[in-house]
C-alpha positions as MATLAB code, in Angstrom:
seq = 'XXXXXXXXXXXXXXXXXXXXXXXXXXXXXXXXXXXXXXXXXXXXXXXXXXXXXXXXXXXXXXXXXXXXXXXXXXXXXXXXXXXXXXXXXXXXXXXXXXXXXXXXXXXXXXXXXXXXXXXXXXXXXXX';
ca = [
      14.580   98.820    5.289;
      11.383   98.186    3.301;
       7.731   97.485    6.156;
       7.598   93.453    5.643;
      11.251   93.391    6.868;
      10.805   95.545    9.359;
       7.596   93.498   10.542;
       9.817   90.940   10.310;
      12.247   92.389   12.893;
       9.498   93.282   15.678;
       8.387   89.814   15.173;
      11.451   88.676   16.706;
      10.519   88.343   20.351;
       6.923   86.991   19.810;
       8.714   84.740   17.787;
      10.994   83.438   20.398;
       8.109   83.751   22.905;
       6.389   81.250   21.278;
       9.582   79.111   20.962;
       9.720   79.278   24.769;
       6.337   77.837   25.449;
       7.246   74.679   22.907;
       9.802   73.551   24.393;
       8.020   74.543   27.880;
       5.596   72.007   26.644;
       8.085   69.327   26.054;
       9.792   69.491   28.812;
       6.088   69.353   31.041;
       6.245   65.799   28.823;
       9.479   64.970   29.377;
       9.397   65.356   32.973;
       5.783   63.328   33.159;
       7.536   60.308   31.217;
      10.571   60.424   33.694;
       8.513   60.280   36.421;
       6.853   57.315   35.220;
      10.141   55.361   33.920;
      11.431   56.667   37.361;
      10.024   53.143   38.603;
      11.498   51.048   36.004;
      14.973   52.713   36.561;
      17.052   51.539   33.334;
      17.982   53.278   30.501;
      14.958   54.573   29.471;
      14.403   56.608   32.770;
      18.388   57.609   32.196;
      17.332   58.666   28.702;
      14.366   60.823   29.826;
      16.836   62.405   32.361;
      19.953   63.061   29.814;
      16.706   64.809   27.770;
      15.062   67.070   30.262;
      18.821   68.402   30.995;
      19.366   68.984   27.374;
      15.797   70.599   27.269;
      16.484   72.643   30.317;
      19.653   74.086   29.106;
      18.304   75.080   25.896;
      14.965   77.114   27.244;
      17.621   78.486   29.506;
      19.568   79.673   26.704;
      16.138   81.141   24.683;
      15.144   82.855   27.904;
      18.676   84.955   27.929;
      18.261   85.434   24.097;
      14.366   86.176   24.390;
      15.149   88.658   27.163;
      18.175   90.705   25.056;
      16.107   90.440   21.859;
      12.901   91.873   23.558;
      15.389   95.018   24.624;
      16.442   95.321   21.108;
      12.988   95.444   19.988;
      11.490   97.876   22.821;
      14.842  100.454   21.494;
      13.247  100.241   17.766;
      10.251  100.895   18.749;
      11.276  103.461   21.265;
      12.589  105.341   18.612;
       8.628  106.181   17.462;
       7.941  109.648   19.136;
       4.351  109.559   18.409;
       2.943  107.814   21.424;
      -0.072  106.359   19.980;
       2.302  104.645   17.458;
       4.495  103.410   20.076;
       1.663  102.336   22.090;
      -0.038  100.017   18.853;
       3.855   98.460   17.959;
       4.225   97.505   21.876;
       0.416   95.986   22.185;
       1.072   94.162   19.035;
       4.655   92.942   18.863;
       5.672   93.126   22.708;
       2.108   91.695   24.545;
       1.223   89.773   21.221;
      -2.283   91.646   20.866;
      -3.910   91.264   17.541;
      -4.280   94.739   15.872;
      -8.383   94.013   16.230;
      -7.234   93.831   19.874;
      -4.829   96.949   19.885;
      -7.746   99.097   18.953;
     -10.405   97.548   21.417;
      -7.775   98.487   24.732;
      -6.894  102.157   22.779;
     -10.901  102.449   22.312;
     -10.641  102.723   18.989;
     -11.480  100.478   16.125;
      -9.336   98.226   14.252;
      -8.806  100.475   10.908;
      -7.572  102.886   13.554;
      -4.994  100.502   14.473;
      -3.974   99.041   11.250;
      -3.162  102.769   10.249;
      -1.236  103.902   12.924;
       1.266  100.436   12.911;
       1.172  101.087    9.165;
       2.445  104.773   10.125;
       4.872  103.668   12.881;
       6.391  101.140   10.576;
       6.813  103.468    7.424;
       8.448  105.573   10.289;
      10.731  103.098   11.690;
      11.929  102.430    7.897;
      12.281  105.437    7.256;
      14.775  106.515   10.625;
];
């Protein structure tokens, strides 16, 4: 697997993390509307309702596949054996840290950290 497809892969969960907090925004909207049509009871407060279900569901169904495809990215990068390595791919691709950040919370500096997830990820590609 060539490094911008294995990127690719890691970004999975932040990926679906960020997914997560969308629709956790919509529904915070949906629920604010169907509170207010609550008073006008008709269709449009039956509408919100049939929504926020729909909505619910889905970030229920994101949250299972969120949760499985943060395990299968925690076993990749459990297979780095270097633990500074692991340490930079968690920070970045499990917490979300920028790789400026990643070196800042190792105490190192941010070249530091660029090399070692450049190392970890020529590692992973190459297992």
């Amino acid at each position: 697997m060539k490094r911008e497809e294995m990127k690719a892969s890691l970004m999975r969960y932040r990926d679906a993390i960020v997914r997560e907090r969308q629709m956790a925004g919509e529904l915070r909207q949906l629920r604010i509307r169907r509170r207010m049509l609550e008073q006008c009871q008709g269709a449009e407060a039956a509408d919100a309702a049939q929504s926020i279900g729909k909505l619910e569901q889905e970030i229920a169904r994101n949250v299972e596949e969120s949760l499985r495809t943060r395990g299968e990215v925690l076993a990749l990068i459990g297979q780095i054996q270097d633990p500074s390595e692991n340490a930079v791919l968690v920070l970045h691709y499990i917490n979300g840290d920028s790789l400026e950040r990643v070196g800042e919370k190792m105490d190192r500096s941010e070249r530091w950290a660029r090399d070692k997830h450049t190392q970890a990820l020529d590692r992973l590609c190459g297992l």
